[in-house]
Coordinates of C-alpha atoms and ligand atoms in Angstrom, one line a residue:
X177 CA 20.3 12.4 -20.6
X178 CA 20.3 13.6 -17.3
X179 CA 16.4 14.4 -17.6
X180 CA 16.0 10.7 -18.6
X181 CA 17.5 8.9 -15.7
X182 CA 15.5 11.6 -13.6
X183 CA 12.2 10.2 -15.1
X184 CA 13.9 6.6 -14.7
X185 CA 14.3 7.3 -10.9
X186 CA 10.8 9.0 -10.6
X187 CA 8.8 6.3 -12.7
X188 CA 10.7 3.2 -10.5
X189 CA 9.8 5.1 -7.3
X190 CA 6.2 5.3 -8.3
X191 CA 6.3 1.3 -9.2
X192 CA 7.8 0.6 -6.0
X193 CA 4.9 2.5 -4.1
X194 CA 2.8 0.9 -6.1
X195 CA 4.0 -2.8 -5.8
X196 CA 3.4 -3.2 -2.3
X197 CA -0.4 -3.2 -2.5
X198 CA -2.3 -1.3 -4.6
X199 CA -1.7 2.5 -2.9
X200 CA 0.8 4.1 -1.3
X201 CA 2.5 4.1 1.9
X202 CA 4.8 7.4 1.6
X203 CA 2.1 10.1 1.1
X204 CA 1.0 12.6 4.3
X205 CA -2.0 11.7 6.5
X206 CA -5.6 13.0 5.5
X207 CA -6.3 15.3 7.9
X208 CA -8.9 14.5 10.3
X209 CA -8.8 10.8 9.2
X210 CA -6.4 7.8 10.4
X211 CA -5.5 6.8 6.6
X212 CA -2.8 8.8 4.6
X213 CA -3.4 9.7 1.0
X214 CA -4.2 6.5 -1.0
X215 CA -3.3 4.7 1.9
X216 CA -2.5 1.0 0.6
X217 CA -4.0 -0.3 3.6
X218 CA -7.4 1.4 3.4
X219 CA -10.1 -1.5 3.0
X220 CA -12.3 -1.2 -1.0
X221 CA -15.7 -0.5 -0.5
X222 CA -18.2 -3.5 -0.8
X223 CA -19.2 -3.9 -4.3
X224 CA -23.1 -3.2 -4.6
X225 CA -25.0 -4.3 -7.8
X226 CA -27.2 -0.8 -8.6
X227 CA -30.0 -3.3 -10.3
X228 CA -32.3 -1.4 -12.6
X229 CA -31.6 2.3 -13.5
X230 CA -34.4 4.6 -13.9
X231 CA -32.9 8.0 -14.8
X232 CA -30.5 7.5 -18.1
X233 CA -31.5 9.4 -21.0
X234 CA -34.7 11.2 -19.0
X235 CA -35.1 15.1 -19.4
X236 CA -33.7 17.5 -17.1
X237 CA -36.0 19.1 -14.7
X238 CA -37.7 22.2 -15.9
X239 CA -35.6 24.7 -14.1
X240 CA -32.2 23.3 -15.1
X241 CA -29.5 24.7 -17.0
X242 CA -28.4 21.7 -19.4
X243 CA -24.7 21.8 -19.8
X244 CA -24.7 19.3 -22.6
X245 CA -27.5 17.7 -24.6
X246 CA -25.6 15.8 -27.0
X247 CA -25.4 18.1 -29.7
X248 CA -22.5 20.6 -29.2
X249 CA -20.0 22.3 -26.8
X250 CA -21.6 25.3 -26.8
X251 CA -21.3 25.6 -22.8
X252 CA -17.9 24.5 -22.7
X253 CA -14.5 25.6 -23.1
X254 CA -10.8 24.1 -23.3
X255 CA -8.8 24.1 -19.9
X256 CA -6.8 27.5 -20.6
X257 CA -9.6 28.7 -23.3
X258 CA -10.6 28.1 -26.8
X259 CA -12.9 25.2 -28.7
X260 CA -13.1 22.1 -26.4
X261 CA -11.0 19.4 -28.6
X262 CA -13.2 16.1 -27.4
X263 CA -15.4 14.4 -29.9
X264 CA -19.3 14.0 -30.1
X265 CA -20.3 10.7 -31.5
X266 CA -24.0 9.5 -31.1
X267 CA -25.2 11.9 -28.6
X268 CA -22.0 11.9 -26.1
X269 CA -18.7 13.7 -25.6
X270 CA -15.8 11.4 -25.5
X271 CA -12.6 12.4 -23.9
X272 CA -9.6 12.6 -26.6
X273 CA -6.8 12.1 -24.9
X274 CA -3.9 14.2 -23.6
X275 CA -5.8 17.2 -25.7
X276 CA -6.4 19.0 -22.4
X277 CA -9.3 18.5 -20.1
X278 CA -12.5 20.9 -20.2
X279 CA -14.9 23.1 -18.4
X280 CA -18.2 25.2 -18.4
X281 CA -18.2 28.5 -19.3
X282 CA -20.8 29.6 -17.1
X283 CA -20.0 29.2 -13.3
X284 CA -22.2 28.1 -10.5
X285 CA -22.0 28.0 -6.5
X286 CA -24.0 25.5 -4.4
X287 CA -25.5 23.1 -6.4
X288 CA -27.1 19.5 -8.0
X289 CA -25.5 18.0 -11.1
X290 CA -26.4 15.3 -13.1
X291 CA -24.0 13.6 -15.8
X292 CA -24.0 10.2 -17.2
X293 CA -20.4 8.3 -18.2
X294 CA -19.7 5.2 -20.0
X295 CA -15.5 4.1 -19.2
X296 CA -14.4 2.4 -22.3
X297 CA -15.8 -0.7 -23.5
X298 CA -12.4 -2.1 -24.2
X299 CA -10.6 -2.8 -20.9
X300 CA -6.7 -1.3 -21.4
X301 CA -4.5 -0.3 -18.2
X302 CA -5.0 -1.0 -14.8
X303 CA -5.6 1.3 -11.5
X304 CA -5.9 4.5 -12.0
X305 CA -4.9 4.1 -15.8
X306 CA -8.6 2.6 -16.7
X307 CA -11.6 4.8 -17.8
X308 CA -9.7 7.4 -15.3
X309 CA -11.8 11.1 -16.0
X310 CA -13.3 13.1 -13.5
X311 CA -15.8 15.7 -12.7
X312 CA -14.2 18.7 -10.5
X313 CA -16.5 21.4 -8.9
X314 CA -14.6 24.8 -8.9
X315 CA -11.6 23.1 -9.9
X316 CA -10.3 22.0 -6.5
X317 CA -12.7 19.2 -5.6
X318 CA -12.5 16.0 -7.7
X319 CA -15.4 13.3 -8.2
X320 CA -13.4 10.1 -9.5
X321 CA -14.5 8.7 -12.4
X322 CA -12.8 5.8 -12.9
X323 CA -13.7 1.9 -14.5
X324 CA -13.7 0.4 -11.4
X325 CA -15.3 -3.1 -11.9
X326 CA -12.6 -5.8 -11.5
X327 CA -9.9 -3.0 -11.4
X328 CA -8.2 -2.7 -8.1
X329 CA -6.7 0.2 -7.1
X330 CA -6.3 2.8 -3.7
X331 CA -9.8 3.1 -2.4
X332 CA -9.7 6.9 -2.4
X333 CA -9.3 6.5 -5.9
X334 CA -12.7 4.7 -6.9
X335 CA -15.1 5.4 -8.8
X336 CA -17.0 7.8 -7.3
X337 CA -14.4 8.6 -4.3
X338 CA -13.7 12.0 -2.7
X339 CA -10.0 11.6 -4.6
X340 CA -7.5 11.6 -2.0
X341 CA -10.3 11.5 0.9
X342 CA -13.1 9.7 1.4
X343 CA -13.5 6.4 -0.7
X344 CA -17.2 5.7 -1.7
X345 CA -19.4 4.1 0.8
X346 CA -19.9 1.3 -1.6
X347 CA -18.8 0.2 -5.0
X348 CA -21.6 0.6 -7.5
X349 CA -20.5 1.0 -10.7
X350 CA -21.7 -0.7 -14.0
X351 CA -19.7 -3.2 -16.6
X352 CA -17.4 -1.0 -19.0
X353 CA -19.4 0.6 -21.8
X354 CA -22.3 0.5 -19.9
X355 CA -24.2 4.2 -19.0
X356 CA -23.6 5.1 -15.3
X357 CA -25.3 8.1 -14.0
X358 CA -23.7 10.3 -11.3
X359 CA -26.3 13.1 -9.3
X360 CA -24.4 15.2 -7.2
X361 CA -25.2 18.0 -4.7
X362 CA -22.1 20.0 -4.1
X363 CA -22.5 22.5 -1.0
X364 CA -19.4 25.6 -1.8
X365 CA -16.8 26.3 1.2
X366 CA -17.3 29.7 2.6
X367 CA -15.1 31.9 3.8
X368 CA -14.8 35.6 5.9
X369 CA -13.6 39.0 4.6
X370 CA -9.9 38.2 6.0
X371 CA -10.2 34.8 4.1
X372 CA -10.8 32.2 6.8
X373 CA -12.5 29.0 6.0
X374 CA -16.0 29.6 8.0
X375 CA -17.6 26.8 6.3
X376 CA -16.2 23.6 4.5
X377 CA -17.2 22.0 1.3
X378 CA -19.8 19.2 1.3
X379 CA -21.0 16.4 -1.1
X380 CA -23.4 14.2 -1.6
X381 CA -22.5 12.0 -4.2
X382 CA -25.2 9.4 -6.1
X383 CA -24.1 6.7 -8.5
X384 CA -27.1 4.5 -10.5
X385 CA -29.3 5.3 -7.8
X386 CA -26.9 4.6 -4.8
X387 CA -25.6 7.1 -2.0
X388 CA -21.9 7.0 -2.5
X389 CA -21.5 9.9 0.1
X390 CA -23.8 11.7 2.3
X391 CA -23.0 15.1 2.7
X392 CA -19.2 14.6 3.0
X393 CA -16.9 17.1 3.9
X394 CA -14.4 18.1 2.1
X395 CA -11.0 19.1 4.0
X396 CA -9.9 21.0 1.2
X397 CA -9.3 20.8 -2.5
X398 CA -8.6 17.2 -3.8
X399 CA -4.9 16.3 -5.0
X400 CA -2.8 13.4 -5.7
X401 CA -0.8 12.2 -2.6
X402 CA -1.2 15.8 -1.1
X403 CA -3.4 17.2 1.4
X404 CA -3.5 20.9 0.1
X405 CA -5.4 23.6 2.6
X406 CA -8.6 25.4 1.6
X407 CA -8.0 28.5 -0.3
X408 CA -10.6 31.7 -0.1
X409 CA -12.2 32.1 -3.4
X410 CA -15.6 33.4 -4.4
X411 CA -17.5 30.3 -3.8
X412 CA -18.7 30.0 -7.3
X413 CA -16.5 28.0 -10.0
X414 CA -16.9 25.9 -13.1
X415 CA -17.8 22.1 -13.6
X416 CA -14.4 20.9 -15.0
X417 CA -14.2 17.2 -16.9
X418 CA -10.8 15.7 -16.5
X419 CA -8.8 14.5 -19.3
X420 CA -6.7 11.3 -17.9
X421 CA -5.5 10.1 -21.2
X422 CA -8.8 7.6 -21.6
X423 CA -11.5 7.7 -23.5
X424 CA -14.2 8.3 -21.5
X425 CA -18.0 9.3 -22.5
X426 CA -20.1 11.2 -21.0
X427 CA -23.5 12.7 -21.4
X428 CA -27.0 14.3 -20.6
X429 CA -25.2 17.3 -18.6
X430 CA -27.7 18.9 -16.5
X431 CA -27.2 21.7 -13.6
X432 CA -29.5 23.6 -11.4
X433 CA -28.7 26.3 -8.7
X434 CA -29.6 26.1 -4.8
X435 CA -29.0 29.5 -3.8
X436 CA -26.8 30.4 -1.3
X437 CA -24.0 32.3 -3.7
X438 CA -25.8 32.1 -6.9
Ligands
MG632 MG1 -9.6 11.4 -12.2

């Protein structure tokens, strides 16, 4: 009972955050920026219409590694190990929800990725609750992916955003059900022998052909209404696919190195 009206409490406190805009207004302040996590306040990006797209369904380039080609999971792994539980239907991976998100078993440092998604064709939930996923580079820095035409929500939180950082520089995603494609360059933070953050993590994020970010920094791992400090790690980690509870689809996984730790 007493965990019940505990949940109560927590789930009207999040509502109440929520009803004033769409955001928050009690989370910490990014650092290095004016705008606190999610910030309610923080103006959308300017919706962009990505016109023709040229790269959906093309081969990889010769010298990638392809993470997933529509036939099986053999590069990937459950979130905590074993099978990966999502389904493959026509040629893409579809999220299954609340069976745990995934990741690839082989790990990479600086590098380019390219993964197409498709947020469900039926439009259920609102705000971060529609065609919510994400692709996460050494687990601690999240890519949104999120359906995020006619759904308003925190501008950190878009498709495409930093989460919990820097909000796309424009708003370029496609109808629901329709094939976006995301190209990514992901630069790894670096750090000393003694574990000090001598260089930060950087993206440059592409959506249907249009720079989202160009060569952002990160100011440490991603998180929801938290700012979390970098951590030393190896600079070499996993791409992770987040299960939000939606069914999401993605597809044509391709990866290739570009030195530095690899
Ligand atoms: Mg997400």
């Amino acid at each position: 009972m007493k965990t019940a009206i505990f949940v109560a409490i927590i789930a009207l406190s999040t509502t109440a955050a929520l009803a004033q805009g769409v955001g928050y207004t009690d989370t910490p302040q990014i650092r290095g920026q004016k705008w606190k996590v999610h910030d309610k306040d923080r103006p959308n990006p300017p919706e962009v219409n990505p016109g023709a797209t040229f790269s959906h369904g093309a081969p990889a380039p010769s010298d990638a590694t392809i993470l997933f080609d529509g036939k099986d999971f053999s590069a990937w792994e459950k979130d905590g190990g074993g099978a990966v539980p999502w389904k493959i239907v026509n040629g893409y991976m579809e999220v299954v929800g609340k069976s745990g998100g995934i990741h690839t078993k082989q790990e990479f440092g600086d590098s380019q990725l390219h993964i197409e998604f498709a947020t469900p064709i039926e439009v259920k939930g609102d705000s971060q609750g529609r065609g919510n996923s994400g692709v996460f580079f050494h687990r601690f820095f999240e890519i949104q992916v999120l359906d995020s035409h006619n759904n308003k929500t925190y501008a950190d939180g878009q498709a495409g955003a930093l989460y919990g950082q820097w909000p796309p520089l424009v708003n370029a995603i496609k109808s629901p059900g329709q094939w976006n494609s995301y190209d990514i360059v992901f630069e790894a933070p670096k750090f000393d022998d003694a574990g000090k953050l001598t260089k930060p993590a950087y993206a440059t994020v592409i959506l249907n052909g249009v720079v989202l970010h160009n060569r952002k920094e990160l100011n440490g791992p991603t998180n929801h209404r938290a700012t979390d400090p970098y951590k030393a790690y190896s600079g070499k980690g996993p791409i992770s696919l987040q299960d939000h509870g939606n069914p999401t689809r993605f597809r044509n996984v391709w990866i290739r190195s570009l030195g530095g730790y690899n």
